[in-house]
DNA sequence: CGCCAGGCTTCTA
DNA sequence: TAGAAGCATGGC
């Protein structure tokens, strides 16, 4: 892994492979947008502008420290995707998906943002999910030069349902508040959920109102580094019944979440 | 206008 | 313990 200073920013090379376009836009994160080949997003309250540069990633206007401390973990650069993918390739569907989509990584997002975003996602469509999250940041987050940070659980915890109603989140508004209050109070501690077994952490997350198995699994997979979590939404249910009527292959064990992401790409590709 | 959306909770049998 | 209804809103 090599970080070098270029005149446009910080260049990251030899960190493993990534299909940036798919990884940032395959349903795991809702706040990245691309403009003229540059991906723009906010992680841990900092804005990042990323583009592909030869065989590496260029972080525009970034410091090596911020890339090292924030983006390397976010992009799971310490995880050996080469070996994960070679395990998945024992399955023919995965093998062709990998040759088609390249290396799709599971982002290591902020747990609170992940939990809150997927509570909002329930029985909702993608444009509206993105809209509600964007409005939430604009109204309750901190102002940054090009956007707004995602509001903390503490910030949302002190709001009333009425104050939250400007988001038009509907029946999810009380769920958001329940989650925010229990995270802000310290009742839910993400660092502990990250250490626990997936099943155990899932049980705890599901005690939050509006969090069932699917939302819990998304939080576990995209925010708490549990690669064995396997969120089943309507798309995944349909495609997995079609591709794997007898259940998932044994070689998925432990990395079901990565397989899920490829299945999502395959399903979207078929439409 | 009507159907539907990356579910969840609650109420039934 | 499984299945259905109801939920609030707006994209298409």
Short mmCIF file of C-alpha atoms (C1' of nucleotides) in Angstrom, two decimals:
data_model
loop_
_atom_site.label_atom_id
_atom_site.label_comp_id
_atom_site.label_asym_id
_atom_site.label_seq_id
_atom_site.Cartn_x
_atom_site.Cartn_y
_atom_site.Cartn_z
CA UNK A 1 0.00 0.00 0.00
CA UNK A 2 1.52 3.32 -1.11
CA UNK A 3 0.31 6.87 -0.42
CA UNK A 4 2.00 9.66 -2.35
CA UNK A 5 1.45 13.39 -2.56
CA UNK A 6 0.57 14.60 -6.06
CA UNK A 7 -0.17 18.17 -6.99
CA UNK A 8 -3.92 17.43 -7.28
CA UNK A 9 -4.16 15.43 -4.08
CA UNK A 10 -3.17 12.16 -2.50
CA UNK A 11 -2.65 9.07 -4.64
CA UNK A 12 -3.29 5.61 -3.24
CA UNK A 13 -1.72 2.65 -5.03
CA UNK A 14 -1.14 -1.04 -4.38
CA UNK A 15 -4.00 -1.37 -1.90
CA UNK A 16 -5.84 -4.14 -3.69
CA UNK A 17 -8.48 -3.75 -6.34
CA UNK A 18 -11.82 -1.97 -6.29
CA UNK A 19 -14.57 -1.24 -8.76
CA UNK A 20 -15.22 2.25 -7.42
CA UNK A 21 -18.32 2.99 -9.52
CA UNK A 22 -20.13 -0.13 -8.39
CA UNK A 23 -18.89 -0.13 -4.81
CA UNK A 24 -20.13 3.42 -4.20
CA UNK A 25 -23.39 2.88 -6.07
CA UNK A 26 -24.70 -0.60 -5.39
CA UNK A 27 -27.16 0.11 -2.63
CA UNK A 28 -24.93 -0.04 0.41
CA UNK A 29 -24.41 3.72 0.70
CA UNK A 30 -26.87 6.48 -0.16
CA UNK A 31 -24.79 9.65 -0.05
CA UNK A 32 -22.20 9.34 -2.83
CA UNK A 33 -22.69 11.18 -6.09
CA UNK A 34 -20.56 11.34 -9.20
CA UNK A 35 -19.89 14.45 -11.20
CA UNK A 36 -17.54 14.43 -14.21
CA UNK A 37 -15.82 11.24 -13.13
CA UNK A 38 -15.27 12.42 -9.55
CA UNK A 39 -17.09 10.76 -6.68
CA UNK A 40 -18.12 13.11 -3.93
CA UNK A 41 -19.08 12.01 -0.45
CA UNK A 42 -18.79 12.72 3.26
CA UNK A 43 -17.27 10.30 5.73
CA UNK A 44 -16.87 11.04 9.43
CA UNK A 45 -17.71 14.68 8.84
CA UNK A 46 -15.08 15.14 6.14
CA UNK A 47 -15.70 15.68 2.46
CA UNK A 48 -13.85 13.51 -0.02
CA UNK A 49 -13.50 13.73 -3.79
CA UNK A 50 -12.27 10.53 -5.37
CA UNK A 51 -11.35 9.61 -8.91
CA UNK A 52 -9.62 6.69 -10.53
CA UNK A 53 -6.10 7.53 -11.59
CA UNK A 54 -4.15 4.98 -13.63
CA UNK A 55 -4.13 1.97 -11.33
CA UNK A 56 -4.89 3.82 -8.11
CA UNK A 57 -7.30 6.20 -6.44
CA UNK A 58 -6.78 9.95 -6.32
CA UNK A 59 -8.18 11.83 -3.33
CA UNK A 60 -8.50 15.46 -4.41
CA UNK A 61 -7.64 18.19 -1.89
CA UNK A 62 -7.03 15.62 0.83
CA UNK A 63 -4.20 15.14 3.29
CA UNK A 64 -2.34 11.84 3.63
CA UNK A 65 -3.48 11.73 7.27
CA UNK A 66 -7.17 11.99 6.45
CA UNK A 67 -6.87 9.38 3.73
CA UNK A 68 -4.96 7.05 6.03
CA UNK A 69 -7.24 7.50 9.03
CA UNK A 70 -10.62 7.72 7.32
CA UNK A 71 -10.60 6.39 3.77
CA UNK A 72 -8.37 3.35 4.20
CA UNK A 73 -10.67 1.81 6.82
CA UNK A 74 -13.78 3.00 4.94
CA UNK A 75 -12.65 1.18 1.80
CA UNK A 76 -11.61 -1.85 3.86
CA UNK A 77 -8.06 -1.66 2.58
CA UNK A 78 -6.86 -3.97 5.35
CA UNK A 79 -9.16 -6.71 4.09
CA UNK A 80 -7.82 -9.20 1.58
CA UNK A 81 -10.50 -9.15 -1.11
CA UNK A 82 -8.29 -11.22 -3.39
CA UNK A 83 -8.73 -14.23 -1.13
CA UNK A 84 -12.41 -13.52 -0.39
CA UNK A 85 -13.15 -13.43 -4.10
CA UNK A 86 -11.17 -16.55 -4.86
CA UNK A 87 -13.29 -18.36 -2.27
CA UNK A 88 -16.53 -17.12 -3.86
CA UNK A 89 -15.33 -18.23 -7.28
CA UNK A 90 -15.92 -21.88 -6.40
CA UNK A 91 -19.47 -20.99 -7.40
CA UNK A 92 -20.15 -20.51 -11.11
CA UNK A 93 -22.57 -17.60 -10.65
CA UNK A 94 -20.07 -15.72 -8.49
CA UNK A 95 -17.26 -16.52 -10.88
CA UNK A 96 -19.03 -14.83 -13.78
CA UNK A 97 -20.22 -11.98 -11.56
CA UNK A 98 -16.66 -11.27 -10.49
CA UNK A 99 -15.39 -11.25 -14.07
CA UNK A 100 -18.24 -8.90 -14.97
CA UNK A 101 -18.17 -6.51 -12.02
CA UNK A 102 -14.59 -6.78 -10.77
CA UNK A 103 -13.85 -6.22 -7.10
CA UNK A 104 -16.93 -5.00 -5.27
CA UNK A 105 -16.03 -4.12 -1.69
CA UNK A 106 -18.17 -3.86 1.38
CA UNK A 107 -17.71 -0.33 2.67
CA UNK A 108 -17.06 0.08 6.37
CA UNK A 109 -19.50 2.89 7.00
CA UNK A 110 -20.28 4.74 10.19
CA UNK A 111 -22.61 2.50 12.21
CA UNK A 112 -25.06 5.22 13.23
CA UNK A 113 -25.47 6.56 9.70
CA UNK A 114 -25.90 3.00 8.44
CA UNK A 115 -28.53 2.09 11.03
CA UNK A 116 -30.48 5.30 10.51
CA UNK A 117 -30.31 5.09 6.71
CA UNK A 118 -31.62 1.54 6.58
CA UNK A 119 -34.44 2.30 9.01
CA UNK A 120 -35.46 4.94 6.47
CA UNK A 121 -35.07 2.45 3.61
CA UNK A 122 -37.79 0.13 4.84
CA UNK A 123 -40.63 -0.18 2.33
CA UNK A 124 -39.36 2.87 0.49
CA UNK A 125 -37.92 3.60 -2.94
CA UNK A 126 -34.32 4.58 -3.61
CA UNK A 127 -34.89 8.17 -4.80
CA UNK A 128 -37.00 8.94 -1.75
CA UNK A 129 -34.58 7.23 0.64
CA UNK A 130 -31.80 9.41 -0.72
CA UNK A 131 -34.00 12.48 -0.53
CA UNK A 132 -34.95 11.95 3.12
CA UNK A 133 -31.32 11.31 4.09
CA UNK A 134 -30.16 14.37 2.19
CA UNK A 135 -32.77 16.56 3.86
CA UNK A 136 -31.85 15.11 7.22
CA UNK A 137 -28.24 16.15 6.72
CA UNK A 138 -29.14 19.57 5.37
CA UNK A 139 -31.52 20.36 8.23
CA UNK A 140 -29.76 18.74 11.17
CA UNK A 141 -26.14 18.12 10.15
CA UNK A 142 -23.16 20.46 10.24
CA UNK A 143 -22.41 22.68 7.31
CA UNK A 144 -19.40 21.84 5.16
CA UNK A 145 -18.07 23.66 2.08
CA UNK A 146 -19.97 21.43 -0.39
CA UNK A 147 -22.64 19.77 1.72
CA UNK A 148 -23.61 18.73 5.23
CA UNK A 149 -22.40 16.01 7.55
CA UNK A 150 -24.75 13.28 8.65
CA UNK A 151 -26.34 14.38 11.95
CA UNK A 152 -25.20 12.58 15.07
CA UNK A 153 -27.52 10.40 17.12
CA UNK A 154 -27.19 12.97 19.92
CA UNK A 155 -28.42 15.74 17.64
CA UNK A 156 -31.49 13.77 16.53
CA UNK A 157 -32.20 12.34 19.98
CA UNK A 158 -33.28 15.74 21.32
CA UNK A 159 -35.84 16.29 18.55
CA UNK A 160 -39.55 15.58 18.81
CA UNK A 161 -41.59 13.63 16.27
CA UNK A 162 -43.11 16.96 15.23
CA UNK A 163 -39.71 18.51 14.59
CA UNK A 164 -38.72 15.46 12.57
CA UNK A 165 -41.91 15.60 10.51
CA UNK A 166 -40.33 18.08 8.06
CA UNK A 167 -38.46 15.07 6.65
CA UNK A 168 -41.75 13.42 5.62
CA UNK A 169 -40.39 10.08 6.75
CA UNK A 170 -43.89 8.94 7.65
CA UNK A 171 -44.27 6.05 10.08
CA UNK A 172 -40.47 5.75 10.29
CA UNK A 173 -40.09 9.00 12.23
CA UNK A 174 -40.66 7.43 15.69
CA UNK A 175 -38.33 4.58 14.71
CA UNK A 176 -35.56 7.06 13.90
CA UNK A 177 -36.05 8.76 17.25
CA UNK A 178 -36.04 5.49 19.19
CA UNK A 179 -32.78 4.49 17.51
CA UNK A 180 -31.21 7.92 18.06
CA UNK A 181 -32.15 8.03 21.74
CA UNK A 182 -30.89 4.57 22.51
CA UNK A 183 -27.61 5.19 20.73
CA UNK A 184 -27.17 8.62 22.32
CA UNK A 185 -27.94 7.27 25.80
CA UNK A 186 -25.24 4.63 25.48
CA UNK A 187 -27.71 1.78 25.65
CA UNK A 188 -26.58 0.70 22.19
CA UNK A 189 -22.79 0.65 21.89
CA UNK A 190 -21.58 0.00 18.38
CA UNK A 191 -18.04 -0.94 19.34
CA UNK A 192 -19.48 -3.77 21.40
CA UNK A 193 -21.78 -4.91 18.63
CA UNK A 194 -18.75 -5.07 16.39
CA UNK A 195 -17.04 -7.46 18.78
CA UNK A 196 -20.03 -9.73 19.40
CA UNK A 197 -21.01 -12.71 17.28
CA UNK A 198 -23.24 -11.66 14.39
CA UNK A 199 -26.33 -13.46 15.74
CA UNK A 200 -25.90 -11.92 19.17
CA UNK A 201 -25.41 -8.40 17.83
CA UNK A 202 -28.43 -8.87 15.56
CA UNK A 203 -30.66 -9.71 18.53
CA UNK A 204 -29.64 -6.48 20.23
CA UNK A 205 -30.19 -4.34 17.14
CA UNK A 206 -33.63 -5.88 16.66
CA UNK A 207 -34.76 -4.52 20.01
CA UNK A 208 -34.80 -1.08 18.38
CA UNK A 209 -38.23 -0.13 17.07
CA UNK A 210 -38.44 -0.44 13.30
CA UNK A 211 -35.40 -2.70 13.12
CA UNK A 212 -36.14 -6.22 11.95
CA UNK A 213 -33.77 -8.82 10.56
CA UNK A 214 -33.15 -7.07 7.25
CA UNK A 215 -32.31 -3.64 8.67
CA UNK A 216 -30.21 -5.27 11.41
CA UNK A 217 -28.26 -7.28 8.85
CA UNK A 218 -27.59 -4.20 6.71
CA UNK A 219 -26.24 -2.43 9.78
CA UNK A 220 -24.10 -5.43 10.68
CA UNK A 221 -22.73 -5.83 7.17
CA UNK A 222 -22.23 -2.24 6.03
CA UNK A 223 -21.46 -0.60 9.36
CA UNK A 224 -20.15 -3.17 11.79
CA UNK A 225 -17.79 -5.27 9.69
CA UNK A 226 -19.75 -8.50 10.00
CA UNK A 227 -19.15 -9.97 6.54
CA UNK A 228 -21.24 -13.03 7.38
CA UNK A 229 -24.43 -10.96 7.66
CA UNK A 230 -26.74 -11.61 4.71
CA UNK A 231 -29.50 -9.00 4.33
CA UNK A 232 -32.48 -10.41 2.47
CA UNK A 233 -34.69 -7.81 0.84
CA UNK A 234 -37.25 -8.44 -1.88
CA UNK A 235 -34.61 -8.32 -4.64
CA UNK A 236 -32.26 -10.73 -2.89
CA UNK A 237 -35.12 -13.03 -1.96
CA UNK A 238 -36.23 -13.26 -5.57
CA UNK A 239 -32.76 -13.70 -7.07
CA UNK A 240 -31.56 -16.19 -4.47
CA UNK A 241 -34.63 -18.39 -4.95
CA UNK A 242 -33.78 -18.39 -8.62
CA UNK A 243 -30.01 -18.82 -8.43
CA UNK A 244 -29.77 -20.99 -5.30
CA UNK A 245 -33.06 -22.86 -4.83
CA UNK A 246 -31.36 -25.37 -2.52
CA UNK A 247 -29.67 -22.75 -0.36
CA UNK A 248 -26.38 -20.86 -0.54
CA UNK A 249 -23.20 -22.76 -1.49
CA UNK A 250 -20.90 -23.84 1.33
CA UNK A 251 -18.08 -21.64 0.04
CA UNK A 252 -20.13 -18.56 1.02
CA UNK A 253 -19.88 -19.34 4.73
CA UNK A 254 -18.40 -16.41 6.60
CA UNK A 255 -18.51 -14.08 3.60
CA UNK A 256 -22.21 -14.25 2.75
CA UNK A 257 -22.42 -10.47 2.76
CA UNK A 258 -19.92 -10.11 -0.07
CA UNK A 259 -21.82 -12.71 -2.07
CA UNK A 260 -25.00 -10.78 -1.36
CA UNK A 261 -23.49 -7.68 -2.92
CA UNK A 262 -22.60 -9.57 -6.11
CA UNK A 263 -26.09 -11.07 -6.18
CA UNK A 264 -27.51 -7.56 -5.97
CA UNK A 265 -25.37 -6.55 -8.97
CA UNK A 266 -26.52 -9.60 -10.93
CA UNK A 267 -30.16 -8.88 -10.10
CA UNK A 268 -29.85 -5.25 -11.13
CA UNK A 269 -28.05 -6.27 -14.32
CA UNK A 270 -30.93 -8.54 -15.34
CA UNK A 271 -33.44 -5.67 -15.31
"C1'" DC B 1 -55.07 7.67 -10.73
"C1'" DG B 2 -53.22 3.27 -8.98
"C1'" DC B 3 -49.49 0.42 -8.04
"C1'" DC B 4 -45.42 -0.10 -5.65
"C1'" DA B 5 -41.13 0.61 -2.89
"C1'" DG B 6 -34.04 -2.77 -0.31
"C1'" DG B 7 -39.87 -3.88 6.05
"C1'" DC B 8 -41.73 -3.92 10.53
"C1'" DT B 9 -45.29 -4.52 13.98
"C1'" DT B 10 -49.42 -6.29 15.33
"C1'" DC B 11 -53.26 -8.97 14.92
"C1'" DT B 12 -55.24 -13.20 13.68
"C1'" DA B 13 -56.08 -18.57 13.15
"C1'" DT C 1 -45.67 -20.07 13.89
"C1'" DA C 2 -47.35 -18.58 9.72
"C1'" DG C 3 -49.84 -15.31 7.07
"C1'" DA C 4 -52.21 -10.95 6.34
"C1'" DA C 5 -53.31 -6.18 7.25
"C1'" DG C 6 -51.89 -1.61 8.19
"C1'" DC C 7 -48.56 1.69 8.22
"C1'" DA C 8 -46.96 7.42 5.71
"C1'" DT C 9 -45.34 9.11 1.71
"C1'" DG C 10 -44.29 9.98 -2.91
"C1'" DG C 11 -41.89 7.92 -7.42
"C1'" DC C 12 -43.37 6.45 -11.63
#
